[in-house]
mmCIF file of C-alpha atoms in Angstrom:
data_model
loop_
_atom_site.group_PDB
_atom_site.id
_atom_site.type_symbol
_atom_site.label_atom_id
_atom_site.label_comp_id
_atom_site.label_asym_id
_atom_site.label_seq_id
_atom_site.Cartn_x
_atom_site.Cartn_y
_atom_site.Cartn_z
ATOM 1 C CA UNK X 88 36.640 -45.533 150.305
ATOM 2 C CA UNK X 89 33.480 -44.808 152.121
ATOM 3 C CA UNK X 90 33.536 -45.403 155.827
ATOM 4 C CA UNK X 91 30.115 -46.962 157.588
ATOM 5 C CA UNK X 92 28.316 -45.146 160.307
ATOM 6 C CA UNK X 93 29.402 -47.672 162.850
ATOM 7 C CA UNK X 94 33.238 -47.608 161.916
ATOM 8 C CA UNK X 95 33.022 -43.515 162.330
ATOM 9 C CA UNK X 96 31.709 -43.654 165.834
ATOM 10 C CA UNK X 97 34.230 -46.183 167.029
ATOM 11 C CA UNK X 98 36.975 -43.904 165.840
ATOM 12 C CA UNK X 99 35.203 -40.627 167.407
ATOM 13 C CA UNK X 100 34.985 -42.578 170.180
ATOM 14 C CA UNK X 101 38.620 -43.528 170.028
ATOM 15 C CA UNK X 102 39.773 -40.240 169.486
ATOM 16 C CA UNK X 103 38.061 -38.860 171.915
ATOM 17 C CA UNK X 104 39.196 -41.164 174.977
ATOM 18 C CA UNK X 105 42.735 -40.529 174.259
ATOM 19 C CA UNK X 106 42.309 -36.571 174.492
ATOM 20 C CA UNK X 107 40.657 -37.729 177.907
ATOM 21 C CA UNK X 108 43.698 -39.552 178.994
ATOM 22 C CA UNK X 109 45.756 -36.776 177.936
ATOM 23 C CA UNK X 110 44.033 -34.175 180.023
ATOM 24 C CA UNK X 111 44.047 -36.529 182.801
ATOM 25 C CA UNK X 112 47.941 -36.636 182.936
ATOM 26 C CA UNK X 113 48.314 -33.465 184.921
ATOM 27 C CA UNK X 114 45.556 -34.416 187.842
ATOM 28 C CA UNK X 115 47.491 -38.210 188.015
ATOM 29 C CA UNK X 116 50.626 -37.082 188.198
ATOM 30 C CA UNK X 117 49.281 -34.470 190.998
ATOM 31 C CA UNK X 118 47.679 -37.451 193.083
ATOM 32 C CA UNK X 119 50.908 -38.852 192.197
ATOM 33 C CA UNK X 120 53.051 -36.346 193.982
ATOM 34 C CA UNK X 121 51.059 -36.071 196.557
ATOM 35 C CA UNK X 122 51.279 -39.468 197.693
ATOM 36 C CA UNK X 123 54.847 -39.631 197.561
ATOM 37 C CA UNK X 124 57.037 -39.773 200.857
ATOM 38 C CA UNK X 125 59.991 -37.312 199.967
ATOM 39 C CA UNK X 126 59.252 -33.675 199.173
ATOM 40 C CA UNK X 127 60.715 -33.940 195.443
ATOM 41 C CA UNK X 128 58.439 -33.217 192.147
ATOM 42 C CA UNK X 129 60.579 -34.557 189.375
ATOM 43 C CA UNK X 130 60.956 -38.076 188.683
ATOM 44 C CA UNK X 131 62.700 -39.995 186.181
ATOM 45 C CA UNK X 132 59.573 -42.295 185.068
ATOM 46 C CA UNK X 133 55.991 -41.794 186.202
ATOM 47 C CA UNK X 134 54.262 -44.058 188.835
ATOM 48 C CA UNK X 135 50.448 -43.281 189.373
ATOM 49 C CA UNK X 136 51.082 -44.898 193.129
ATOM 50 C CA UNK X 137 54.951 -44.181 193.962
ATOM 51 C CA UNK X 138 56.953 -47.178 195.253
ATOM 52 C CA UNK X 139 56.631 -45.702 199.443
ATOM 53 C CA UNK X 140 53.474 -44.461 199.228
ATOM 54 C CA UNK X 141 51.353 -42.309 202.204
ATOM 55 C CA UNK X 142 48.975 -40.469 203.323
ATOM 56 C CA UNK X 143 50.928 -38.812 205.526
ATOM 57 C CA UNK X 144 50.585 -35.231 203.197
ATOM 58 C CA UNK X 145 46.795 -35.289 203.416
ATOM 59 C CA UNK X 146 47.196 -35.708 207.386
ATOM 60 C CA UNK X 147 49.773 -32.771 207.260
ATOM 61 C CA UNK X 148 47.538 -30.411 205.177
ATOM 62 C CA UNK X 149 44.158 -31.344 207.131
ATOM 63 C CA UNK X 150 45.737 -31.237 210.872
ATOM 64 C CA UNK X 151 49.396 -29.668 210.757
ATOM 65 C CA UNK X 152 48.241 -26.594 208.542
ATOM 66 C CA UNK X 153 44.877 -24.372 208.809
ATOM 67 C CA UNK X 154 43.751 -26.200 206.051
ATOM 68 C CA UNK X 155 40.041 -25.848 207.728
ATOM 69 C CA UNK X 156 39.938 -22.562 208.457
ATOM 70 C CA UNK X 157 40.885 -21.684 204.660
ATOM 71 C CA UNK X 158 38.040 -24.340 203.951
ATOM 72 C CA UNK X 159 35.552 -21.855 205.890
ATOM 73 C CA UNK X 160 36.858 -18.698 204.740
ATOM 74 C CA UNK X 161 36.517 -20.217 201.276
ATOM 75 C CA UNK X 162 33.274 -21.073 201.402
ATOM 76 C CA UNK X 163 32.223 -17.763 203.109
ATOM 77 C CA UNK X 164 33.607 -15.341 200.479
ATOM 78 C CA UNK X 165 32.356 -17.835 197.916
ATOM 79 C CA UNK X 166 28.799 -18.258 198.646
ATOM 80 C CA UNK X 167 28.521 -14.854 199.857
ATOM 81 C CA UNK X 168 29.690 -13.699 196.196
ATOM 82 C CA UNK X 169 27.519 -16.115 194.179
ATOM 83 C CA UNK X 170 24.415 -14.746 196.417
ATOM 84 C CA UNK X 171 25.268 -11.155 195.596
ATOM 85 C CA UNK X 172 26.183 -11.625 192.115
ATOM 86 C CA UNK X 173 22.790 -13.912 191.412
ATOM 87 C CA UNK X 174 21.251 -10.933 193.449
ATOM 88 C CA UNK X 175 22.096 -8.178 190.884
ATOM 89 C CA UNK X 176 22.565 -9.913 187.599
ATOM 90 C CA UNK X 177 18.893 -11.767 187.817
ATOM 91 C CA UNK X 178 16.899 -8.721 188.034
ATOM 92 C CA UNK X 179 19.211 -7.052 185.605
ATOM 93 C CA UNK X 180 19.255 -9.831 183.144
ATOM 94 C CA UNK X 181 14.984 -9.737 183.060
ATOM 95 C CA UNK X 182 15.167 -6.033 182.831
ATOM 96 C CA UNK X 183 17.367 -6.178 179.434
ATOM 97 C CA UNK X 184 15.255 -8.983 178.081
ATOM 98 C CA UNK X 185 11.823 -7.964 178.686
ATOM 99 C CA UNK X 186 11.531 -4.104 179.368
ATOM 100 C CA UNK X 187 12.734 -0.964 176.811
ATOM 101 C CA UNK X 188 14.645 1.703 177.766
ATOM 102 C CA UNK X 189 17.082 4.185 176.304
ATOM 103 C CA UNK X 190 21.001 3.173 175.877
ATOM 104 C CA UNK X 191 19.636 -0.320 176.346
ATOM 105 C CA UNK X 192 22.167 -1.735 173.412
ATOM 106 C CA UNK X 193 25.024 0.730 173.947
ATOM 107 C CA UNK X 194 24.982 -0.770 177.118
ATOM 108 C CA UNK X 195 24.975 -4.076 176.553
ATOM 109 C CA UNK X 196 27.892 -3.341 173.610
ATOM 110 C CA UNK X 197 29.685 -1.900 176.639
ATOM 111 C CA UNK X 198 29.855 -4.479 179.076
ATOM 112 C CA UNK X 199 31.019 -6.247 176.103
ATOM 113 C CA UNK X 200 33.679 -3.753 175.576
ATOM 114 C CA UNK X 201 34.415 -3.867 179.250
ATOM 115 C CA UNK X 202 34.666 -8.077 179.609
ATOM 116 C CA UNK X 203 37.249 -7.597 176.559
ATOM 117 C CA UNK X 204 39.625 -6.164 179.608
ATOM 118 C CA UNK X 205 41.415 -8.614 182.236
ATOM 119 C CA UNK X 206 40.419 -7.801 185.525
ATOM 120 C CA UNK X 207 44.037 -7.509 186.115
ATOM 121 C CA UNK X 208 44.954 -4.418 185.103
ATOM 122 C CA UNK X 209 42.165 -2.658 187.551
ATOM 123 C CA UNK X 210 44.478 -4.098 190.195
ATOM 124 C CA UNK X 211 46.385 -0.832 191.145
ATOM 125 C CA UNK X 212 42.871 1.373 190.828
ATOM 126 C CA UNK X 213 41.145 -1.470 192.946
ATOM 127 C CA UNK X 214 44.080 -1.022 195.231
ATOM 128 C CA UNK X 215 43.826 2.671 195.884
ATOM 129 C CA UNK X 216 39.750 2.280 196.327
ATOM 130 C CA UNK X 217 40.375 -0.356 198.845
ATOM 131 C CA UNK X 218 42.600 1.872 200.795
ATOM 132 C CA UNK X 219 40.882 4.896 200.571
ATOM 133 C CA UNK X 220 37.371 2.995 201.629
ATOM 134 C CA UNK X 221 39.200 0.746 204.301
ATOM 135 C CA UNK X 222 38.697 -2.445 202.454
ATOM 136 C CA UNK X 223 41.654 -3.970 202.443
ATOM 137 C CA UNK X 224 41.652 -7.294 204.613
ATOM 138 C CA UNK X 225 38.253 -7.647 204.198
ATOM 139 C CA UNK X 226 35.633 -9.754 202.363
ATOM 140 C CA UNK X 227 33.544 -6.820 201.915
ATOM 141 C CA UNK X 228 36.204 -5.715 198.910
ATOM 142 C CA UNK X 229 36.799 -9.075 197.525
ATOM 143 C CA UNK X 230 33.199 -9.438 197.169
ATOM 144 C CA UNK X 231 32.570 -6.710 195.239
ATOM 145 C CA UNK X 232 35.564 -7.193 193.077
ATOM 146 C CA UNK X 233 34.131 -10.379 192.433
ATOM 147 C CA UNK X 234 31.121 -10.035 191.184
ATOM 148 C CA UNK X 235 31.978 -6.662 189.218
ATOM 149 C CA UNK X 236 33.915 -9.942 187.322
ATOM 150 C CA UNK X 237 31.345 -11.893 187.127
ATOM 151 C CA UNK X 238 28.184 -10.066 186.362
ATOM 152 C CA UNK X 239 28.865 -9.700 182.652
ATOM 153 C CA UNK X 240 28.951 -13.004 181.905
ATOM 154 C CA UNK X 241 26.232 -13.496 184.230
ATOM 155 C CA UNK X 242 23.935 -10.917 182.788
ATOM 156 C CA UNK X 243 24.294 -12.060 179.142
ATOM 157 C CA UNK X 244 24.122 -15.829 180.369
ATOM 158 C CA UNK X 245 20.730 -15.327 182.126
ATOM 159 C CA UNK X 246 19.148 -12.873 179.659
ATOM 160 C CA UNK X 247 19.646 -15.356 176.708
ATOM 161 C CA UNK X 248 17.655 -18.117 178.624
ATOM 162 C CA UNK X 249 15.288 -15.447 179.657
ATOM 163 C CA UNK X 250 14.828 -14.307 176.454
ATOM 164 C CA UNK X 251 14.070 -18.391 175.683
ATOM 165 C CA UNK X 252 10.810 -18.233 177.560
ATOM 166 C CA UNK X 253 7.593 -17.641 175.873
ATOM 167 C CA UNK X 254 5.898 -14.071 177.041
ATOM 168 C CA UNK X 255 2.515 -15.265 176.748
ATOM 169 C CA UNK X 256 3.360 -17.010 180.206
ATOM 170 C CA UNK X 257 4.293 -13.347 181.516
ATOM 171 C CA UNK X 258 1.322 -11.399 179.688
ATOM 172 C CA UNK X 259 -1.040 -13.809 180.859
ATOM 173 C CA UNK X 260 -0.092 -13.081 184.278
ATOM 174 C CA UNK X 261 0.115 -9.771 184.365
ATOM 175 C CA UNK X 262 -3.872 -10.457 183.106
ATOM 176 C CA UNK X 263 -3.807 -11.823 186.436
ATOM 177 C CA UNK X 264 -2.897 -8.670 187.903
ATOM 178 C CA UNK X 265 0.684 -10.187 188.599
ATOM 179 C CA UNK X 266 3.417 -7.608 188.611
ATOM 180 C CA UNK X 267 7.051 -7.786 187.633
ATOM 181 C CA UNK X 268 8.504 -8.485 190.974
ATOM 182 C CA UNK X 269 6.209 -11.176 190.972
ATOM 183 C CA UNK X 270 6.189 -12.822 187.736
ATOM 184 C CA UNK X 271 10.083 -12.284 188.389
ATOM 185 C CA UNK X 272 9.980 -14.474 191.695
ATOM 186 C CA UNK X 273 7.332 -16.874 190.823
ATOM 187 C CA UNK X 274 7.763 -17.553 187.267
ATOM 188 C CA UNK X 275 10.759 -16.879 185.502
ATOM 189 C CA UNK X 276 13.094 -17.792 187.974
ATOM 190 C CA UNK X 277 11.759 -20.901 188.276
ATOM 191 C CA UNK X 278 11.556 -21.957 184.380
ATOM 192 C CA UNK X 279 14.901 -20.216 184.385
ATOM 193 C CA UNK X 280 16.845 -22.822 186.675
ATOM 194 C CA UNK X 281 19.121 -24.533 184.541
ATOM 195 C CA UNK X 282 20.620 -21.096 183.904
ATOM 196 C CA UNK X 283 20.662 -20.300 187.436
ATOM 197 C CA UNK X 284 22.157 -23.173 188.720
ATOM 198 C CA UNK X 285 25.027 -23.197 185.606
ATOM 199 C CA UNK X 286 25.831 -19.385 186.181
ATOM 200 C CA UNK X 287 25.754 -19.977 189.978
ATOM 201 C CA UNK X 288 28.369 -22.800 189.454
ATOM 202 C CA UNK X 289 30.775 -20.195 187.109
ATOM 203 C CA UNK X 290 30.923 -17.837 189.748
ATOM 204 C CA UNK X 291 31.467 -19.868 192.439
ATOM 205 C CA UNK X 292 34.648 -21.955 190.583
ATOM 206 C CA UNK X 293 35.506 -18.575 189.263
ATOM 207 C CA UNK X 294 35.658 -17.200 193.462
ATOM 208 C CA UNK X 295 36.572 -20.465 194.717
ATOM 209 C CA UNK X 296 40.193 -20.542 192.379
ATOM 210 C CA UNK X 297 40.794 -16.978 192.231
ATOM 211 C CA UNK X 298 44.456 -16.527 194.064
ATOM 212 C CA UNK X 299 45.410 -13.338 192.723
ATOM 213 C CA UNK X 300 43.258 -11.039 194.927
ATOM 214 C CA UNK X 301 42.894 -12.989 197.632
ATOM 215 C CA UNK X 302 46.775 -12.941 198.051
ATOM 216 C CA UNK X 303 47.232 -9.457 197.521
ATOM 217 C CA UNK X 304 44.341 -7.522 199.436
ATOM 218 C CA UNK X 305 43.996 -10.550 202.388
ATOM 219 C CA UNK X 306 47.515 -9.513 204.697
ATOM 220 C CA UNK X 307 45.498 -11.515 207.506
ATOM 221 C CA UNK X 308 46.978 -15.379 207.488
ATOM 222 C CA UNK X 309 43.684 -16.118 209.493
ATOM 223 C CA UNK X 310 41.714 -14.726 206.762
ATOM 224 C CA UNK X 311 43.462 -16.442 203.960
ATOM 225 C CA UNK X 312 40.838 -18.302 201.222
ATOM 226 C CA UNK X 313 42.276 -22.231 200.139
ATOM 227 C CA UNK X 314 44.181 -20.621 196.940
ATOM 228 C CA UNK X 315 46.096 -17.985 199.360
ATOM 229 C CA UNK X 316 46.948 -20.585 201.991
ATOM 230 C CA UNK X 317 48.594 -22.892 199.411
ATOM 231 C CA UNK X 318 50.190 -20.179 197.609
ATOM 232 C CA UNK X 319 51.662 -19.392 201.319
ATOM 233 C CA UNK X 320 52.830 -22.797 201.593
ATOM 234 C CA UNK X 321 55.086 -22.011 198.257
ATOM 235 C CA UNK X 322 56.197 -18.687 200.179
ATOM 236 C CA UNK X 323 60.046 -19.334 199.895
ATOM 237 C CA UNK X 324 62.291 -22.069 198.467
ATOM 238 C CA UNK X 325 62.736 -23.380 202.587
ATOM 239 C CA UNK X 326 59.102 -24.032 203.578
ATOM 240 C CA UNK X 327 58.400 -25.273 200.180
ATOM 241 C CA UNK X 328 57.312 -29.052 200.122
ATOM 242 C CA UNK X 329 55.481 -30.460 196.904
ATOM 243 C CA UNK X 330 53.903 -33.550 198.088
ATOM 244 C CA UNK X 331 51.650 -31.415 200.682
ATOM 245 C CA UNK X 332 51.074 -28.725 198.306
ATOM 246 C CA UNK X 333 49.952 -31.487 195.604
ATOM 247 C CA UNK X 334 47.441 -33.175 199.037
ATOM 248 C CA UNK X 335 46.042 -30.018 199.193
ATOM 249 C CA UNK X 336 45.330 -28.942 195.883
ATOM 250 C CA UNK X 337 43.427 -32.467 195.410
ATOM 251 C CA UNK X 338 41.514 -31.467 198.470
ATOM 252 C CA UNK X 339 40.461 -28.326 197.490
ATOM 253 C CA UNK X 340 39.772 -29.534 193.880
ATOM 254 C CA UNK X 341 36.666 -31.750 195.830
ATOM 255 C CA UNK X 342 34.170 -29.346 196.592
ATOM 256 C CA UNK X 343 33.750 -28.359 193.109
ATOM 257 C CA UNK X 344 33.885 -31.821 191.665
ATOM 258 C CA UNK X 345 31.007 -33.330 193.644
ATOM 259 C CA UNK X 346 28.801 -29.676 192.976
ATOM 260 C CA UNK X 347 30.380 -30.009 189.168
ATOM 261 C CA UNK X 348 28.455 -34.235 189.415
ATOM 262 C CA UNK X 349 25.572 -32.734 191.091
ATOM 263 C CA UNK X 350 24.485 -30.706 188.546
ATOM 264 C CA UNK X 351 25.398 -31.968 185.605
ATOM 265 C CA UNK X 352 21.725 -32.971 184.165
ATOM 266 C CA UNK X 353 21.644 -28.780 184.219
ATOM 267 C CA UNK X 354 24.997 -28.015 182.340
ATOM 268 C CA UNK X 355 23.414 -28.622 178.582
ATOM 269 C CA UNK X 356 20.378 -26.456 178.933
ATOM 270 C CA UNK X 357 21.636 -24.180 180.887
ATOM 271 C CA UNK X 358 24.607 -23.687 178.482
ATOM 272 C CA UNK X 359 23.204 -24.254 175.423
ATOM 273 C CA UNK X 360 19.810 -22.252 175.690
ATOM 274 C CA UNK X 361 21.525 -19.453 177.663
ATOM 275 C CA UNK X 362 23.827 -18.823 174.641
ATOM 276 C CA UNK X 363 24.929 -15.565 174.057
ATOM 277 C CA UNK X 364 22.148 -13.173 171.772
ATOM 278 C CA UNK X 365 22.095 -9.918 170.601
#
């Protein structure tokens, strides 16, 4: 039995909304929790609005707790990291796409090798750098940790859109007299900006989640980034009250929804053109 064109789509189309709605059941049953009124996290049936539900969590988490401080000292380390990563993985990315040099594809091959590794098990050598440099407590050390994550996707990312872009825009430029730095600046980067903006928004969902080093190498409560604070709030089995922790984690899921929206004509091109090439 053949099946028509039309009858296909409707069932892709089927198909496809219920693997929606079953991603969606974690981030419901959050907003869920964290409009309930007693601090418990297991219910016997599910209720997208519970049967006494507040707001009362979200005014706990936004005035009771330093909720806005984390907010700043989120978005401090973040955009600090996504400027410094962009910073050394742009010119870096043009330099592997367009110029020669020796050990050019052994190095690639080992960044490779190198992203193969979780970051995690650097975490007693980052340790002993941190204290032997004096970085610990500060952003300094989580921003370099950071983007020594980040810059291998980054640099593969970018050079495969680079590598996209027709040279005879370049050559004829340098005709011009135009040098690298400024066929860099003033023409690449700007035919280059769906990549920029996607591999801009990586790093800075990668920085803004990351919990791991922020709770480990941040001993300052004042300097705490939104993952570490609501970790904190989960410190012992006492302080430990679900409904605000859900408030918050819906809070600090916003930021990157509305830049995930804002973007989102760019996420195609600068996925799909920046592919991976070698």
């Amino acid at each position: 039995m053949k099946i028509n064109k039309k009858t296909y789509h409707i069932g892709t189309h089927i198909v496809l909304i219920i693997i929606c709605l079953i991603f969606l059941v974690p981030i419901l049953y959050t907003i869920s929790v964290s409009l309930k009124s007693s601090n418990s996290l297991l219910s016997s049936h599910f209720q997208l609005i519970p049967d006494q539900a507040t707001l009362n969590n979200y005014r706990i988490i936004l005035f009771e707790k330093p909720f806005l401080t984390w907010l700043k000292n989120s978005l401090i380390l973040t955009v600090s990291t996504v400027i410094v990563a962009l910073g050394v993985a742009l010119p870096a990315a043009y330099a592997y796409t367009r110029m020669k040099f020796k050990g050019k594809s052994s190095s690639l091959f080992a960044l490779l090798l190198l992203n193969a590794f979780p970051s995690v098990l650097s975490m007693v050598a980052i340790y002993r750098l941190f204290t032997t440099f004096s970085l610990m407590n500060r952003y300094a050390g989580l921003i370099i940790v950071y983007t020594g994550a980040m810059i291998i996707f980054s640099i593969w990312n970018l050079k495969g859109y680079f590598e996209s872009i027709p040279i005879d825009i370049e050559q004829a430029a340098m005709i011009d007299g135009a040098g690298n730095f400024t066929i860099l600046t003033r023409i690449v980067l700007p035919l280059a900006r769906p990549a920029i903006i996607v591999t801009a928004m990586m790093i800075f969902i990668t920085t803004w989640n990351e919990y791991i080093y922020a709770v480990n190498f941040l001993s300052d409560a004042n300097k705490y980034t939104l993952a570490a604070g609501l970790y904190s709030l989960q410190g012992t089995d006492y302080t430990r009250n679900w409904p605000v922790f859900a408030a918050g984690s819906m809070m600090t899921s916003i930021p990157t929804l509305l830049i995930f929206f804002g973007i989102q004509r760019y996420l195609v091109s600068g996925l799909t053109a920046g592919g991976v090439k070698y």
